[in-house]
Short mmCIF file of C-alpha atoms in Angstrom, two decimals:
data_model
loop_
_atom_site.label_atom_id
_atom_site.label_comp_id
_atom_site.label_asym_id
_atom_site.label_seq_id
_atom_site.Cartn_x
_atom_site.Cartn_y
_atom_site.Cartn_z
CA MET W 1 -12.76 34.68 11.17
CA SER W 2 -10.12 34.51 8.94
CA LEU W 3 -11.03 30.88 7.14
CA ALA W 4 -14.95 32.59 7.08
CA LEU W 5 -16.14 30.74 4.13
CA GLN W 6 -18.11 33.53 2.49
CA ASP W 7 -14.70 34.88 1.21
CA TYR W 8 -13.52 31.24 -0.19
CA PRO W 9 -13.37 31.71 -3.83
CA ASN W 10 -15.27 29.21 -6.17
CA PRO W 11 -12.96 26.74 -7.94
CA ALA W 12 -15.16 25.99 -10.92
CA CYS W 13 -14.85 22.31 -10.25
CA PHE W 14 -16.29 19.96 -7.80
CA ASP W 15 -14.90 20.64 -4.07
CA GLU W 16 -14.95 18.02 -1.77
CA LEU W 17 -15.58 20.41 1.56
CA ILE W 18 -17.51 23.51 0.25
CA ASP W 19 -21.03 23.00 -2.17
CA ASP W 20 -21.85 25.02 -4.99
CA ASP W 21 -23.42 27.57 -3.05
CA GLY W 22 -20.46 28.51 -1.06
CA ALA W 23 -21.24 26.79 2.59
CA ALA W 24 -19.52 23.73 4.10
CA ARG W 25 -20.75 20.04 2.99
CA PRO W 26 -22.11 18.35 5.68
CA HIS W 27 -19.75 16.30 7.14
CA ALA W 28 -17.13 19.33 6.80
CA ARG W 29 -19.35 21.51 9.06
CA ALA W 30 -18.15 20.84 12.51
CA LEU W 31 -14.73 21.53 10.79
CA PHE W 32 -15.16 24.49 9.97
CA ASP W 33 -16.99 25.50 12.80
CA HIS W 34 -13.84 25.36 14.90
CA LEU W 35 -11.74 26.94 12.21
CA ASP W 36 -13.82 29.65 11.59
CA SER W 37 -14.12 30.56 15.18
CA PHE W 38 -10.07 30.72 14.88
CA SER W 39 -8.28 34.38 14.97
CA GLU W 40 -5.64 35.09 12.09
CA THR W 41 -2.59 34.75 15.03
CA ASP W 42 -4.57 31.55 15.73
CA ILE W 43 -3.89 29.77 12.21
CA GLN W 44 -0.58 31.11 12.07
CA GLU W 45 0.81 29.86 15.57
CA ARG W 46 -1.16 26.24 14.57
CA LYS W 47 0.73 26.60 11.00
CA ALA W 48 4.15 26.94 12.84
CA ALA W 49 3.67 24.85 15.27
CA ALA W 50 3.12 22.20 12.41
CA GLU W 51 5.95 23.27 10.39
CA ALA W 52 7.86 23.39 13.84
CA GLU W 53 6.71 19.68 14.38
CA ILE W 54 7.77 18.92 10.96
CA LEU W 55 11.50 19.70 11.42
CA SER W 56 12.10 17.99 14.81
CA MET W 57 10.49 15.22 13.45
CA GLY W 58 12.56 15.15 10.84
CA ILE W 59 10.26 14.72 8.11
CA THR W 60 12.11 15.31 4.60
CA PHE W 61 12.05 14.78 1.09
CA THR W 62 14.94 15.02 -1.76
CA VAL W 63 14.64 16.61 -4.97
CA TYR W 64 17.16 16.60 -7.40
CA CYS W 65 18.98 20.14 -8.72
CA GLU W 66 21.02 20.01 -12.06
CA ASN W 67 23.24 22.85 -10.33
CA GLU W 68 23.19 21.31 -6.34
CA GLY W 69 22.55 17.80 -6.77
CA SER W 70 20.37 16.60 -3.64
CA ILE W 71 18.96 18.92 -1.28
CA ASP W 72 16.52 17.52 1.90
CA ARG W 73 13.34 19.88 2.23
CA ALA W 74 10.79 19.68 5.04
CA TRP W 75 8.03 18.01 3.93
CA PRO W 76 5.45 20.23 2.63
CA PHE W 77 1.87 20.40 4.96
CA ASP W 78 -1.53 21.51 5.08
CA ILE W 79 -3.17 21.56 8.22
CA ILE W 80 -6.90 21.46 6.89
CA PRO W 81 -7.45 17.49 6.50
CA ARG W 82 -9.36 15.97 3.76
CA LEU W 83 -12.57 14.47 4.40
CA ILE W 84 -14.29 11.36 3.17
CA ARG W 85 -17.20 9.45 4.22
CA ALA W 86 -16.56 5.73 5.42
CA ALA W 87 -19.44 4.88 3.45
CA GLU W 88 -17.95 5.92 0.38
CA TRP W 89 -14.61 4.71 1.32
CA ARG W 90 -16.23 1.32 1.83
CA THR W 91 -16.97 1.19 -2.05
CA VAL W 92 -13.05 2.54 -2.73
CA GLU W 93 -11.45 0.06 -0.61
CA ARG W 94 -13.92 -2.98 -2.42
CA GLY W 95 -12.74 -1.46 -5.92
CA LEU W 96 -9.04 -1.73 -4.53
CA LYS W 97 -8.99 -5.05 -3.46
CA GLN W 98 -10.48 -6.40 -6.58
CA ARG W 99 -8.01 -4.06 -9.03
CA THR W 100 -4.85 -5.61 -7.34
CA ARG W 101 -5.98 -9.07 -6.87
CA ALA W 102 -6.66 -9.03 -10.87
CA LEU W 103 -3.15 -7.24 -11.56
CA ASN W 104 -1.95 -9.98 -9.31
CA LEU W 105 -2.97 -12.45 -11.62
CA PHE W 106 -2.32 -11.18 -14.96
CA ILE W 107 1.53 -10.47 -13.65
CA ASP W 108 1.71 -14.33 -12.69
CA ASP W 109 -0.27 -15.27 -15.99
CA VAL W 110 2.23 -13.61 -18.56
CA TYR W 111 5.13 -15.08 -16.49
CA HIS W 112 3.59 -18.70 -17.04
CA GLY W 113 1.03 -19.46 -19.64
CA GLN W 114 -0.22 -16.23 -20.96
CA ASN W 115 -3.66 -17.31 -21.59
CA ILE W 116 -4.62 -13.96 -21.32
CA VAL W 117 -2.60 -12.85 -24.94
CA ARG W 118 -3.39 -16.56 -26.17
CA ASP W 119 -7.55 -15.73 -25.79
CA GLY W 120 -7.34 -12.08 -27.41
CA VAL W 121 -7.73 -10.40 -24.54
CA PHE W 122 -3.71 -8.49 -24.58
CA PRO W 123 -1.70 -8.05 -27.30
CA LEU W 124 1.24 -10.10 -27.24
CA GLU W 125 3.49 -6.99 -28.58
CA LEU W 126 2.73 -4.84 -25.53
CA LEU W 127 4.65 -7.93 -23.60
CA ALA W 128 7.58 -8.09 -26.29
CA ASP W 129 8.03 -3.98 -26.16
CA SER W 130 7.51 -3.51 -22.20
CA LYS W 131 10.48 -2.45 -20.37
CA ASN W 132 9.53 -3.83 -17.17
CA PHE W 133 8.48 -7.70 -18.22
CA ARG W 134 11.76 -9.50 -17.01
CA PRO W 135 12.47 -12.84 -19.01
CA GLU W 136 14.44 -13.92 -15.95
CA CYS W 137 11.04 -14.21 -13.77
CA VAL W 138 9.43 -16.61 -16.40
CA GLY W 139 8.13 -19.52 -14.64
CA ILE W 140 8.88 -18.14 -11.05
CA ASP W 141 6.03 -19.29 -8.61
CA PRO W 142 6.76 -16.46 -5.75
CA PRO W 143 5.31 -17.58 -2.30
CA LEU W 144 1.59 -17.13 -2.16
CA GLY W 145 1.11 -16.56 -5.91
CA VAL W 146 1.25 -12.91 -5.36
CA TRP W 147 3.76 -10.57 -7.53
CA ALA W 148 2.67 -6.99 -5.94
CA HIS W 149 2.70 -7.16 -2.40
CA ILE W 150 2.78 -3.24 -1.73
CA CYS W 151 0.92 -1.28 -4.27
CA GLY W 152 -0.28 2.29 -4.40
CA THR W 153 -3.03 2.88 -6.13
CA ASP W 154 -3.41 7.00 -7.53
CA LEU W 155 -7.10 8.14 -7.31
CA VAL W 156 -8.58 11.69 -8.60
CA LYS W 157 -11.96 12.88 -8.41
CA ASP W 158 -13.38 14.59 -11.39
CA ARG W 159 -16.44 17.15 -11.72
CA ASP W 160 -18.82 14.29 -11.28
CA GLY W 161 -17.25 13.76 -7.54
CA ARG W 162 -16.68 10.37 -8.25
CA PHE W 163 -13.70 8.51 -7.57
CA TYR W 164 -11.28 7.30 -10.91
CA VAL W 165 -7.98 5.25 -10.94
CA LEU W 166 -5.54 7.41 -12.34
CA GLU W 167 -2.86 5.01 -12.30
CA ASP W 168 -0.93 1.59 -10.62
CA ASN W 169 2.09 1.84 -8.76
CA LEU W 170 2.98 -1.53 -8.45
CA ARG W 171 7.32 -1.72 -9.10
CA VAL W 172 8.87 0.31 -5.57
CA PRO W 173 5.64 2.58 -4.24
CA SER W 174 6.77 5.25 -1.50
CA GLY W 175 4.70 7.87 0.38
CA VAL W 176 3.24 5.96 3.20
CA SER W 177 5.53 7.24 5.82
CA TYR W 178 4.38 10.69 4.75
CA MET W 179 0.77 9.24 5.38
CA LEU W 180 1.52 8.41 8.97
CA GLU W 181 3.66 11.27 9.94
CA ASN W 182 0.65 13.72 9.14
CA ARG W 183 -1.44 12.21 11.23
CA LEU W 184 0.76 12.70 13.81
CA VAL W 185 1.29 16.27 12.93
CA MET W 186 -2.52 16.86 13.04
CA LYS W 187 -3.03 15.20 16.26
CA ARG W 188 -0.04 17.21 17.90
CA VAL W 189 -1.46 20.28 16.40
CA LEU W 190 -5.22 20.53 16.25
CA PRO W 191 -6.01 17.44 18.56
CA GLU W 192 -9.56 19.08 19.57
CA LEU W 193 -10.60 18.19 15.95
CA PHE W 194 -10.03 14.41 16.49
CA GLU W 195 -12.76 15.32 19.13
CA SER W 196 -15.34 16.44 16.86
CA TYR W 197 -15.10 13.07 14.06
CA ALA W 198 -14.94 9.13 14.47
CA ILE W 199 -12.11 8.69 12.27
CA ALA W 200 -10.53 5.57 11.01
CA PRO W 201 -7.03 4.84 12.44
CA VAL W 202 -4.02 4.11 9.75
CA ASP W 203 -1.18 3.84 12.55
CA ASP W 204 -2.03 0.18 12.11
CA TYR W 205 0.12 0.19 8.58
CA PRO W 206 3.63 -0.83 9.90
CA SER W 207 2.24 -3.79 11.72
CA GLN W 208 -0.03 -4.62 8.43
CA LEU W 209 2.97 -4.62 6.88
CA ARG W 210 4.86 -6.69 8.67
CA HIS W 211 2.03 -8.91 9.21
CA CYS W 212 1.83 -9.43 5.38
CA LEU W 213 5.91 -9.26 4.74
CA ALA W 214 5.71 -12.08 7.52
CA SER W 215 2.99 -14.39 5.58
CA LEU W 216 5.46 -14.94 3.26
CA ALA W 217 7.42 -16.70 4.93
CA PRO W 218 5.14 -19.19 6.94
CA GLU W 219 7.23 -22.16 7.64
CA LYS W 220 9.03 -19.37 10.85
CA ASP W 221 7.38 -18.06 13.46
CA ASN W 222 9.33 -14.96 13.88
CA PRO W 223 11.00 -14.48 10.41
CA GLN W 224 13.96 -11.97 9.91
CA ILE W 225 12.62 -9.39 7.97
CA VAL W 226 14.94 -6.55 6.43
CA VAL W 227 14.33 -3.20 4.36
CA LEU W 228 16.71 -3.04 1.44
CA THR W 229 17.65 0.24 0.27
CA PRO W 230 19.88 2.07 -1.95
CA GLY W 231 21.28 4.33 0.52
CA VAL W 232 21.09 7.79 2.00
CA TYR W 233 20.85 9.55 -1.11
CA ASN W 234 18.01 8.20 -2.40
CA SER W 235 14.99 10.45 -2.40
CA ALA W 236 12.70 8.01 -0.43
CA TYR W 237 15.68 6.98 2.10
CA PHE W 238 13.58 8.95 4.65
CA GLU W 239 10.48 6.28 4.53
CA HIS W 240 13.06 3.50 4.16
CA ALA W 241 14.52 4.13 7.96
CA TYR W 242 11.00 5.10 8.81
CA LEU W 243 9.35 2.04 8.10
CA ALA W 244 12.05 -0.35 9.15
CA GLN W 245 12.39 1.11 12.63
CA GLN W 246 8.28 1.55 12.89
CA MET W 247 8.43 -2.92 11.64
CA GLY W 248 11.01 -3.68 13.95
CA ALA W 249 13.18 -4.53 11.03
CA GLU W 250 16.73 -4.44 10.18
CA LEU W 251 17.35 -1.35 7.59
CA VAL W 252 20.44 -2.89 5.29
CA GLU W 253 22.23 -1.82 1.71
CA GLY W 254 23.12 -4.61 -0.75
CA ARG W 255 26.63 -4.52 0.88
CA ASP W 256 25.25 -6.06 4.41
CA LEU W 257 23.53 -9.10 2.48
CA VAL W 258 25.46 -12.21 0.56
CA VAL W 259 24.03 -15.01 -0.47
CA GLY W 260 25.93 -18.24 0.63
CA ASP W 261 26.94 -21.28 -1.84
CA ASP W 262 23.52 -22.96 -0.23
CA ASP W 263 21.70 -20.04 -1.83
CA CYS W 264 20.36 -18.89 1.30
CA VAL W 265 20.63 -15.08 2.18
CA TYR W 266 22.74 -13.77 5.08
CA MET W 267 22.89 -10.61 7.09
CA ARG W 268 26.25 -9.48 7.74
CA THR W 269 26.24 -8.63 11.80
CA ILE W 270 29.36 -8.08 13.96
CA GLU W 271 28.13 -11.17 15.73
CA GLY W 272 28.53 -13.29 12.48
CA LEU W 273 26.29 -13.66 9.69
CA HIS W 274 22.36 -14.29 10.08
CA ARG W 275 19.87 -16.14 8.04
CA VAL W 276 17.40 -13.27 6.18
CA ASP W 277 13.89 -14.88 5.23
CA VAL W 278 12.21 -11.41 3.67
CA VAL W 279 13.76 -8.95 1.84
CA TYR W 280 11.06 -5.73 1.42
CA ARG W 281 13.47 -4.14 -1.00
CA ARG W 282 13.07 -0.52 -2.22
CA ILE W 283 15.29 -0.92 -5.34
CA ASP W 284 14.07 -1.01 -8.64
CA ASP W 285 14.44 -4.54 -10.52
CA LEU W 286 17.83 -3.34 -12.67
CA PHE W 287 20.23 -2.85 -9.92
CA LEU W 288 18.59 -5.59 -7.39
CA ASP W 289 20.97 -8.56 -8.14
CA PRO W 290 24.30 -8.03 -10.58
CA GLU W 291 24.22 -11.65 -11.65
CA ALA W 292 20.81 -11.29 -13.59
CA PHE W 293 20.66 -7.60 -14.49
CA LYS W 294 23.23 -4.79 -14.43
CA PRO W 295 26.53 -6.12 -13.82
CA GLU W 296 28.03 -2.64 -13.04
CA SER W 297 25.51 -2.28 -10.26
CA VAL W 298 26.66 -1.96 -6.76
CA LEU W 299 23.40 -1.55 -4.84
CA GLY W 300 22.03 -5.07 -5.33
CA VAL W 301 23.22 -8.09 -3.83
CA PRO W 302 24.70 -10.84 -5.77
CA GLY W 303 23.31 -14.02 -6.23
CA LEU W 304 19.85 -12.69 -4.94
CA MET W 305 17.68 -13.91 -8.19
CA ARG W 306 18.99 -17.12 -7.69
CA ALA W 307 18.28 -17.09 -3.84
CA TRP W 308 14.53 -16.28 -4.78
CA LYS W 309 14.36 -18.86 -7.50
CA GLN W 310 15.51 -21.64 -5.63
CA GLY W 311 12.41 -20.33 -2.96
CA LYS W 312 15.06 -19.48 -0.29
CA ILE W 313 13.97 -16.12 -0.02
CA ALA W 314 11.30 -14.00 -0.32
CA LEU W 315 11.35 -10.82 -2.03
CA ALA W 316 8.74 -7.95 -1.92
CA ASN W 317 7.41 -6.64 -4.38
CA ALA W 318 8.91 -9.71 -6.51
CA PRO W 319 10.98 -8.61 -9.40
CA GLY W 320 8.72 -8.38 -12.66
CA ALA W 321 5.86 -6.93 -10.75
CA GLY W 322 6.40 -3.42 -12.90
CA VAL W 323 5.43 -5.09 -16.03
CA ALA W 324 1.47 -4.06 -14.80
CA ASP W 325 3.13 -0.57 -13.40
CA ASP W 326 2.69 0.60 -16.92
CA LYS W 327 0.65 3.43 -18.34
CA VAL W 328 -0.48 1.52 -21.43
CA VAL W 329 -0.73 -1.77 -19.69
CA TYR W 330 -2.99 0.53 -17.43
CA THR W 331 -5.88 1.09 -20.12
CA TYR W 332 -6.62 -2.71 -20.32
CA VAL W 333 -7.23 -3.52 -16.08
CA PRO W 334 -10.40 -3.10 -16.52
CA ASP W 335 -10.55 -6.09 -19.64
CA ILE W 336 -8.20 -7.76 -16.95
CA ILE W 337 -10.25 -7.77 -14.17
CA ARG W 338 -13.51 -8.60 -16.25
CA TYR W 339 -11.25 -11.96 -17.87
CA TYR W 340 -9.41 -13.27 -14.58
CA LEU W 341 -12.48 -12.28 -12.02
CA ASN W 342 -15.59 -12.11 -14.08
CA GLU W 343 -16.84 -9.07 -12.76
CA GLU W 344 -17.11 -5.39 -13.68
CA PRO W 345 -14.59 -3.20 -12.42
CA ILE W 346 -15.84 -1.15 -9.28
CA LEU W 347 -13.68 1.73 -9.42
CA PRO W 348 -13.40 3.14 -13.01
CA ASN W 349 -10.38 4.13 -14.95
CA VAL W 350 -9.83 7.53 -16.80
CA PRO W 351 -10.86 7.31 -20.55
CA SER W 352 -7.70 6.69 -22.22
CA TYR W 353 -5.88 6.38 -25.32
CA ARG W 354 -3.52 4.02 -26.55
CA CYS W 355 -1.06 5.59 -28.92
CA VAL W 356 -0.26 2.12 -29.92
CA ASP W 357 -3.24 1.66 -32.09
CA PRO W 358 -3.21 3.69 -35.32
CA ASP W 359 -6.68 5.23 -35.12
CA GLU W 360 -6.27 6.59 -31.46
CA CYS W 361 -3.03 7.83 -32.20
CA GLN W 362 -4.21 9.89 -34.43
CA TYR W 363 -6.64 11.24 -33.09
CA VAL W 364 -4.48 11.90 -29.91
CA LEU W 365 -2.18 13.67 -32.52
CA ASP W 366 -4.81 15.64 -33.84
CA HIS W 367 -6.05 16.74 -30.42
CA LEU W 368 -2.72 17.55 -28.46
CA ASP W 369 -3.68 20.64 -27.63
CA GLN W 370 -6.71 19.07 -25.35
CA LEU W 371 -5.18 15.73 -23.94
CA VAL W 372 -2.54 14.95 -21.13
CA VAL W 373 -0.05 12.85 -23.01
CA LYS W 374 2.00 10.38 -20.83
CA PRO W 375 5.21 8.07 -21.40
CA ALA W 376 4.49 4.10 -20.33
CA ASN W 377 7.24 3.95 -17.78
CA GLU W 378 7.68 7.41 -16.06
CA SER W 379 6.86 8.65 -12.65
CA GLY W 380 6.90 11.60 -10.69
CA GLY W 381 5.04 13.94 -13.37
CA TYR W 382 7.94 13.31 -15.56
CA GLY W 383 8.18 13.24 -18.87
CA MET W 384 4.66 14.10 -19.49
CA LEU W 385 2.26 17.07 -21.74
CA ILE W 386 0.00 18.81 -20.58
CA GLY W 387 -1.55 19.91 -23.98
CA PRO W 388 -3.64 22.75 -22.87
CA LYS W 389 -0.78 24.27 -20.77
CA ALA W 390 2.14 23.46 -23.72
CA SER W 391 3.38 26.04 -26.29
CA PRO W 392 2.65 24.78 -29.97
CA ASP W 393 6.56 24.05 -30.20
CA GLN W 394 6.35 21.90 -26.93
CA ARG W 395 3.13 20.30 -28.66
CA ALA W 396 4.92 19.79 -32.11
CA GLU W 397 8.33 18.27 -30.24
CA PHE W 398 6.16 16.02 -28.55
CA ALA W 399 4.07 14.82 -31.79
CA GLU W 400 7.49 13.65 -33.38
CA ARG W 401 8.43 11.76 -30.00
CA ILE W 402 4.81 9.96 -30.23
CA ARG W 403 5.47 9.22 -33.95
CA ARG W 404 8.79 7.77 -33.40
CA ASP W 405 7.85 5.74 -30.50
CA PRO W 406 3.93 5.23 -29.87
CA ARG W 407 3.96 1.79 -27.84
CA ASN W 408 5.56 4.41 -25.16
CA TYR W 409 2.63 6.75 -24.93
CA MET W 410 -1.22 7.43 -24.18
CA ALA W 411 -2.97 10.00 -23.61
CA GLN W 412 -6.23 11.27 -21.48
CA PRO W 413 -8.35 14.39 -21.49
CA MET W 414 -7.51 17.09 -19.32
CA LEU W 415 -9.16 16.16 -16.11
CA THR W 416 -10.63 18.63 -13.70
CA LEU W 417 -9.56 17.48 -10.79
CA SER W 418 -11.69 18.23 -7.43
CA THR W 419 -10.04 20.86 -5.18
CA ALA W 420 -10.68 21.11 -1.23
CA PRO W 421 -9.83 24.08 1.05
CA THR W 422 -6.00 24.71 1.74
CA LEU W 423 -4.29 27.07 3.63
CA VAL W 424 -2.70 30.08 1.62
CA ASP W 425 -0.93 32.49 4.05
CA HIS W 426 -4.17 33.29 6.12
CA ARG W 427 -6.99 31.96 4.14
CA ALA W 428 -8.35 29.42 2.92
CA GLU W 429 -8.45 28.87 -1.12
CA PRO W 430 -9.33 25.33 -2.95
CA ARG W 431 -6.55 23.64 -4.27
CA HIS W 432 -6.58 20.40 -6.39
CA LEU W 433 -5.73 17.01 -5.03
CA ASP W 434 -5.26 13.31 -5.53
CA LEU W 435 -4.96 10.41 -3.31
CA ARG W 436 -2.67 7.60 -3.17
CA PRO W 437 -4.20 4.97 -1.03
CA PHE W 438 -1.90 1.71 -0.20
CA ILE W 439 -2.81 -1.81 -0.76
CA LEU W 440 -1.07 -5.11 1.07
CA SER W 441 -1.42 -7.95 -0.75
CA GLY W 442 0.22 -11.08 1.56
CA ARG W 443 -1.80 -13.93 2.87
CA ASP W 444 -4.64 -11.45 3.48
CA THR W 445 -5.19 -8.11 1.32
CA TYR W 446 -5.25 -4.81 3.28
CA VAL W 447 -6.14 -1.13 2.13
CA THR W 448 -5.06 1.94 4.40
CA ASN W 449 -8.07 3.95 5.92
CA GLY W 450 -7.34 6.74 3.34
CA GLY W 451 -3.64 6.97 2.35
CA LEU W 452 -1.58 10.01 1.04
CA THR W 453 -3.65 13.21 -0.04
CA ARG W 454 -1.15 15.12 -1.90
CA VAL W 455 -2.26 18.79 -2.92
CA ALA W 456 -0.73 21.45 -5.71
CA LEU W 457 -0.09 24.27 -3.37
CA LYS W 458 0.29 26.80 -6.68
CA LYS W 459 -2.84 28.17 -7.50
CA GLY W 460 -4.26 26.78 -10.98
CA SER W 461 -1.82 24.02 -10.93
CA THR W 462 -2.52 20.43 -11.26
CA VAL W 463 1.03 19.19 -10.40
CA VAL W 464 0.67 17.86 -7.15
CA ASN W 465 4.27 15.92 -6.65
CA SER W 466 6.39 17.31 -3.69
CA SER W 467 9.30 17.27 -6.24
CA GLN W 468 7.73 19.95 -8.32
CA GLY W 469 5.56 21.72 -5.67
CA GLY W 470 3.38 19.84 -4.42
CA GLY W 471 1.99 19.55 -0.51
CA SER W 472 0.07 17.12 1.48
CA LYS W 473 -2.90 16.62 4.08
CA ASP W 474 -4.17 14.49 6.31
CA THR W 475 -6.43 11.91 5.09
CA TRP W 476 -9.47 11.45 7.37
CA ILE W 477 -11.94 8.46 6.74
CA ILE W 478 -14.83 9.61 8.86
CA ASP W 479 -17.91 7.95 10.35
CA GLY W 480 -20.63 10.17 10.84
CA GLU W 481 -21.29 13.96 10.26
CA GLY W 482 -19.34 15.16 13.40
CA ALA W 483 -20.29 16.95 16.69
#
C-alpha cells in the first residue's frame, strides 16, 4: 500500500484531503480507499499512462529560456485529484459572480462618469498612473455594458481552510484548456474513480464560451466568431487553437483580418472576405490595433478599435478591461463591491498593504522580511519579492524599487497555502496549491465547476506557475462523500 496515509508527512498547515490526525477527510475516504489498494507498480503504470496521454494529445506549454528561446514542454500533471464539496463551491460561485459583476460596473464607470472617484471611494491618481487605463476607451459602450467577458480569478486557502481571492485576471486570462484536458486525462487513466463520486462536469465550457460570445452579437442567429492569436510562438498558443477548435470558431492572426471602408471587420478566406461579428482576442491591448496603440505592432488589425467604437464588432475581452486587472486596484475590490452592489463581499481578499499610502508603505519597508511584495501589473509570479525567503541584499534592492515607484507595489502577509496529497515518485506528499476558476459574463453569467488547480511540485515551494516548476491537478466538485 504505497499510498498508505500513515506515511503521509504532516504539512503543518491546512491540508484539504487529510485531517490533523493523518486520516482522510470524510469526502476523501473513497478516493484513498481506492488509491491505497494500488501497488507501486500500479501507481507507476497509471502515472506513465497519464504522461503518455498528455504527449499523445499534444498538451504543452511554452517557457522562455534566455539561452534557448521558446521551448515547448509537456504539461506536468498529478493523478491525485483535488476534491471540493459542492456545498462549499456554491458559496464560492456566488462570490465570484458578485465580484465579476462589481468589477464590470467599475470598469464601465471609470470610462464614463467616474462616479466612484467623485464619491471619494477610489482615488483619481490611481487611474492617472494606471498602466492599463486606456484613454481611447473613454465614452465607449460595449455590448451589454460588459467589459471583462472572460475572467480568471485566483483563489487560495489559508490556515483556516477558507477560500480567499488572491488576484483577478481580466485582460487575457489563460489556463482553461488545461482544466478541460486534465479531466480527459483523468477519465482515461483512473476511470473507475468516476464511479465512486458524483462529479460536476466541466466539459460544457466551450459551448458556454461560445454562447457568451454569441450574446455580444444579438442581432445574428449564428454570428461569425474568431479567436485572434499572436501566433504559434505565444506561450498560450495551444489554448488558442484548442478553444477555437472546440467552439467551432476560426483561429486567426492579425494578418487574416481587415477592416473595410464600412468599418466592418472581415476575414480573408480563399472564397473572399467574410464578415466577422465577434473577436475573442488573445492579444494584449497595446498590440491590438497599430492605428490606436503601438504603431509598430504587426500582431493586431489596423482599424479594429475604430470598428469597435462604431459598434460594428464585439471584442472580448474589451480593450481597457485591464484597468481593473491591477494588484493595487485589487485592494479596493471590497469597497467596489459595497459601492456598486450595496452588498458585503462574499469572498474575502487577502489582507493587503498599499505602498502608495505613505503609512502603509513605511510598514511594508519595515517588515519586508515578513511580506510578499507584488508589482501592480506583472503576472506569472514574476517581479515579486517573497520576503521571508529573500536575502538581505534582495530585500534592500526591492526597497529601493518601492521608494522609486510606490504606486507600482502592494504587499501581503506570507500566506500558508493549503496543501493536498500529490504523487512524488511512488508516495503521496503534501504540496501547496491554488485554484483559478473561470467566469463568463455576457447575457448570462457562468462559473466553471472548479477550475484549474495549480500545484507547486517542489517541496516547500508556494510558486505554482508552470513556467516556474509548477504542475496541475484535476479539480472535482463533488456532491456527497463518495462510495
